[in-house]
PDB file of C-alpha atoms in Angstrom:
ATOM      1  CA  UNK A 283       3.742 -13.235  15.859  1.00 84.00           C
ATOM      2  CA  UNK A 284       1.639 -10.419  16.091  1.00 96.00           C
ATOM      3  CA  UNK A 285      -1.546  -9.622  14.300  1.00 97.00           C
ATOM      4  CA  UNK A 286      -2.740  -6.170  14.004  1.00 98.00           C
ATOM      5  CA  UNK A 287      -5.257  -4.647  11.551  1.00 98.00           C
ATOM      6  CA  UNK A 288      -4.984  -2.634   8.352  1.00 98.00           C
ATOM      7  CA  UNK A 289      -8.284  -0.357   6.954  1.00 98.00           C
ATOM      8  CA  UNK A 290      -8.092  -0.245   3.361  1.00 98.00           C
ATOM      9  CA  UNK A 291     -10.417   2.955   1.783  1.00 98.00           C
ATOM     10  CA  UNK A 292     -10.818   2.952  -1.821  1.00 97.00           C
ATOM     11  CA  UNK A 293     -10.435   6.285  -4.286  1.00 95.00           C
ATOM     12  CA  UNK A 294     -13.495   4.457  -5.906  1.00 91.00           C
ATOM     13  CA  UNK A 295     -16.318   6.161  -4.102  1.00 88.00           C
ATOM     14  CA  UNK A 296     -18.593   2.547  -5.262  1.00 93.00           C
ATOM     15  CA  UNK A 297     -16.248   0.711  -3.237  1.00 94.00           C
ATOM     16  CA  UNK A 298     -16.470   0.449   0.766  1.00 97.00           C
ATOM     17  CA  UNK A 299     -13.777   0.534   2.964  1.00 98.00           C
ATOM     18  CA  UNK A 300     -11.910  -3.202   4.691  1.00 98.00           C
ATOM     19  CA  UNK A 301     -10.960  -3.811   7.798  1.00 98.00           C
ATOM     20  CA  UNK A 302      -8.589  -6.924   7.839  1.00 98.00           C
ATOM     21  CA  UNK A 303      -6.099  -8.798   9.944  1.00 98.00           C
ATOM     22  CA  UNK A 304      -2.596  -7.539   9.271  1.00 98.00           C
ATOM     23  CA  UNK A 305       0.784  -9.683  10.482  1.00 98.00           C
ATOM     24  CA  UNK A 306       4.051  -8.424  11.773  1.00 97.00           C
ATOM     25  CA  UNK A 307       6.016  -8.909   8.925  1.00 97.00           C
ATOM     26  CA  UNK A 308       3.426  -8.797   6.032  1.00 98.00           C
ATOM     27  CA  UNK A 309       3.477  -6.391   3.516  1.00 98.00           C
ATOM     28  CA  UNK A 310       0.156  -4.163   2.313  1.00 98.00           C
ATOM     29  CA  UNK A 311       0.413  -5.788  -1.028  1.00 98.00           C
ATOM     30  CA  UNK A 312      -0.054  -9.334   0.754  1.00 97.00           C
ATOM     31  CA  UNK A 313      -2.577  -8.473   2.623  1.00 98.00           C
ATOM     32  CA  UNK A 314      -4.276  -6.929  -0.589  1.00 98.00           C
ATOM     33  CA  UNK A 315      -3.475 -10.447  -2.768  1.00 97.00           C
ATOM     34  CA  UNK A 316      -4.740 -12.736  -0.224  1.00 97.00           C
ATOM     35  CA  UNK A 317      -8.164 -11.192  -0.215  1.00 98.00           C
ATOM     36  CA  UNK A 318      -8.488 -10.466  -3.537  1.00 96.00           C
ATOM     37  CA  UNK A 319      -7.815  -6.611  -3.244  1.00 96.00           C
ATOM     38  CA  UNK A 320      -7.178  -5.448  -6.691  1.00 93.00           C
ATOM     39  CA  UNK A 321      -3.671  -3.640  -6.236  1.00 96.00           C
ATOM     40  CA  UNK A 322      -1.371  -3.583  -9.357  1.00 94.00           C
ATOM     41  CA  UNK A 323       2.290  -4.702  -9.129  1.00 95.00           C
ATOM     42  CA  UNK A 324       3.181  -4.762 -12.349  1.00 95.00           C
ATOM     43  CA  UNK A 325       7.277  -6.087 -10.612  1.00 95.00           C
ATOM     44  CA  UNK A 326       6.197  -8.680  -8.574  1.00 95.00           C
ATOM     45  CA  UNK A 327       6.143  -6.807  -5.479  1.00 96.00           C
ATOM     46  CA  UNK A 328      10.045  -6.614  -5.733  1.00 96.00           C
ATOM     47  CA  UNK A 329      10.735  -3.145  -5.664  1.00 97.00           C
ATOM     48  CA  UNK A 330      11.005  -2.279  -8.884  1.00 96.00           C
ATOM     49  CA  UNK A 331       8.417  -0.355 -10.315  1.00 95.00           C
ATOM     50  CA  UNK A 332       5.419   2.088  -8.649  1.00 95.00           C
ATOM     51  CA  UNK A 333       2.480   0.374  -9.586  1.00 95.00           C
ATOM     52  CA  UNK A 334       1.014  -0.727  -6.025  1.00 97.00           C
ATOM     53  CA  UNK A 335       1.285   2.854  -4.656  1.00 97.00           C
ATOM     54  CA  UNK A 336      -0.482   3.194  -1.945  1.00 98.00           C
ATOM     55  CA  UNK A 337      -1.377   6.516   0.512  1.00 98.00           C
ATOM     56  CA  UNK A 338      -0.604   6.026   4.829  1.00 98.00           C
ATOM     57  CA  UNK A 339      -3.506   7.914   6.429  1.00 98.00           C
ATOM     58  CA  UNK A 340      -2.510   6.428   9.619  1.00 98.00           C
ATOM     59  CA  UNK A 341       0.456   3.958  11.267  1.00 98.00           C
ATOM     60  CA  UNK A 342       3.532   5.477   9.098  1.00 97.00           C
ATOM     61  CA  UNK A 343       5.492   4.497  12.407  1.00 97.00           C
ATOM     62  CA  UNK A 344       4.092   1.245  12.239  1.00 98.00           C
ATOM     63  CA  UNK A 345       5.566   0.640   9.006  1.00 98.00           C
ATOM     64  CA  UNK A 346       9.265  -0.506   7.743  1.00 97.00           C
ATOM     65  CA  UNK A 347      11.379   2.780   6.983  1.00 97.00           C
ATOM     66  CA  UNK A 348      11.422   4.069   3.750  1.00 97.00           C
ATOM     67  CA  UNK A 349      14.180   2.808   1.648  1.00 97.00           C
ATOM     68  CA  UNK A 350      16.273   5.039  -1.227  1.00 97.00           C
ATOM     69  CA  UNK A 351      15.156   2.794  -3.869  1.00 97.00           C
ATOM     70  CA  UNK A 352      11.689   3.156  -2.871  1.00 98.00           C
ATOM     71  CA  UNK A 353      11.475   6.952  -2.605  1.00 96.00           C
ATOM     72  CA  UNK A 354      13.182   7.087  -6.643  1.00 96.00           C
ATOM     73  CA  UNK A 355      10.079   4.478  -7.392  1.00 96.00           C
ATOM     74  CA  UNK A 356       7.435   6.784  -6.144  1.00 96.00           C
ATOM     75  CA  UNK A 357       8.895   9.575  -8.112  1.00 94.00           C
ATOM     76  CA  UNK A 358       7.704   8.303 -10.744  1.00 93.00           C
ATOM     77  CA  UNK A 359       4.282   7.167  -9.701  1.00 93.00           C
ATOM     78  CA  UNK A 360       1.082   8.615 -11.000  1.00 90.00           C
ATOM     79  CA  UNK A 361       0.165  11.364  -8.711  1.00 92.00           C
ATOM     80  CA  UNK A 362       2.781  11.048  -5.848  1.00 95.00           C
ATOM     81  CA  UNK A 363       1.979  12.217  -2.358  1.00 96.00           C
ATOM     82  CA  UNK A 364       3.628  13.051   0.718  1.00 96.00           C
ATOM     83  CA  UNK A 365       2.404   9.799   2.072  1.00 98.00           C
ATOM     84  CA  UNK A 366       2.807   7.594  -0.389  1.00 98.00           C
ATOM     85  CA  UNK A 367       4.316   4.696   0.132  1.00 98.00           C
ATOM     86  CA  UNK A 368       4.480   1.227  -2.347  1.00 98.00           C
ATOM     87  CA  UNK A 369       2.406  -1.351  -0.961  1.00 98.00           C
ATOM     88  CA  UNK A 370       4.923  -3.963  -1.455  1.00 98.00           C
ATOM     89  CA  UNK A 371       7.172  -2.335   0.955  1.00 98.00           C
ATOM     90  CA  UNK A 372       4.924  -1.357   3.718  1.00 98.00           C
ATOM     91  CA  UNK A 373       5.758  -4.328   5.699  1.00 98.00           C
ATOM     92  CA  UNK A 374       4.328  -3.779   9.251  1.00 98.00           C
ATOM     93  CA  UNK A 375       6.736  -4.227  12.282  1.00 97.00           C
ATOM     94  CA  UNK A 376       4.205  -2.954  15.080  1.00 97.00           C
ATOM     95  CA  UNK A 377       0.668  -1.901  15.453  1.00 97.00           C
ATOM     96  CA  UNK A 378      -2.410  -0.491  13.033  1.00 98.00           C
ATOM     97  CA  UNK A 379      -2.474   1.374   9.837  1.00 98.00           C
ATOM     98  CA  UNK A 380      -4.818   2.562   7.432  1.00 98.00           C
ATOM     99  CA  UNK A 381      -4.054   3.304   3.800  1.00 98.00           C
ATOM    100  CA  UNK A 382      -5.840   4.580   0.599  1.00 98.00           C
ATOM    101  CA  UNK A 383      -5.456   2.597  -2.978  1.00 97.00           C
ATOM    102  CA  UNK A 384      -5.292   5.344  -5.696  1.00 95.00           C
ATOM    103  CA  UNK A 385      -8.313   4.268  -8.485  1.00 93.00           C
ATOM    104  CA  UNK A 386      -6.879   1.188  -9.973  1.00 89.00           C
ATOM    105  CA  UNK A 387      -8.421   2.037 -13.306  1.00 84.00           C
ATOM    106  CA  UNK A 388      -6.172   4.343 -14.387  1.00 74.00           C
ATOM    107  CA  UNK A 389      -3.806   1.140 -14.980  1.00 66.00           C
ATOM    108  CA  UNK A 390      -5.957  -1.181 -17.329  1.00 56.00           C
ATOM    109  CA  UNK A 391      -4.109  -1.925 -19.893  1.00 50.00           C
ATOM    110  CA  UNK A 392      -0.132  -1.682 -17.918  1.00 42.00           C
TER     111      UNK A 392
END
C-alpha cells in the first residue's frame, strides 16, 4: 500500500496548516477523524449529505472520480466551488493533495 501525504489549510486564519500521511485508499474525511480534524459529516461519511465539503487546491487527479450522487450533494453545500469535493469521497488512488476545510463554525448547531 502506498502512503502519500495530504496538506490540510484551514479557512480559520487562527488555525495552521497539517501535513499528514495519506493511504491509497483512504478517504480525506479519515484522515481528518483519525487526527482529530474537526470536519462535519453530519451522514456518516456515506454519501448522503454535504457537510464535510472540502476545496482540492492540488492532486484532483490523485483523487477517485467524481460520482453523480456526489456532484447533486455539493449543490447543495454552503458556498459550493469549482473544486469542491466531499471529503468522504476523496479517496486517494495515487500521489499528494492538498485541500482547504471551509470554517467549520458555520455548522454548530447541524
Amino acid at each position: 500500500m502506498n502512503i502519500f501525504k495530504i496538506k490540510i489549510n484551514f479557512e480559520e486564519a487562527s488555525k495552521p496548516s497539517v501535513e499528514l500521511p495519506i493511504a491509497e485508499g483512504e478517504s480525506v474525511l479519515d484522515v481528518c477523524l483519525d487526527n482529530g480534524i474537526e470536519l462535519q459529516h453530519n451522514c456518516g461519511g456515506v454519501c448522503g449529505c454535504s457537510t464535510c465539503q472540502v476545496y482540492v487546491n492540488r492532486g484532483m487527479d490523485n483523487i477517485e472520480e467524481i460520482s453523480d450522487k456526489e456532484e447533486d450533494f455539493i449543490d447543495r453545500a454552503v458556498n459550493p466551488r469549482i473544486n469542491s469535493r466531499l471529503g468522504c469521497q476523496c479517496v486517494i488512488i495515487d500521489g499528494d493533495i492538498e485541500v482547504t476545510l471551509p470554517d467549520q463554525n458555520q455548522f454548530l448547531g447541524h
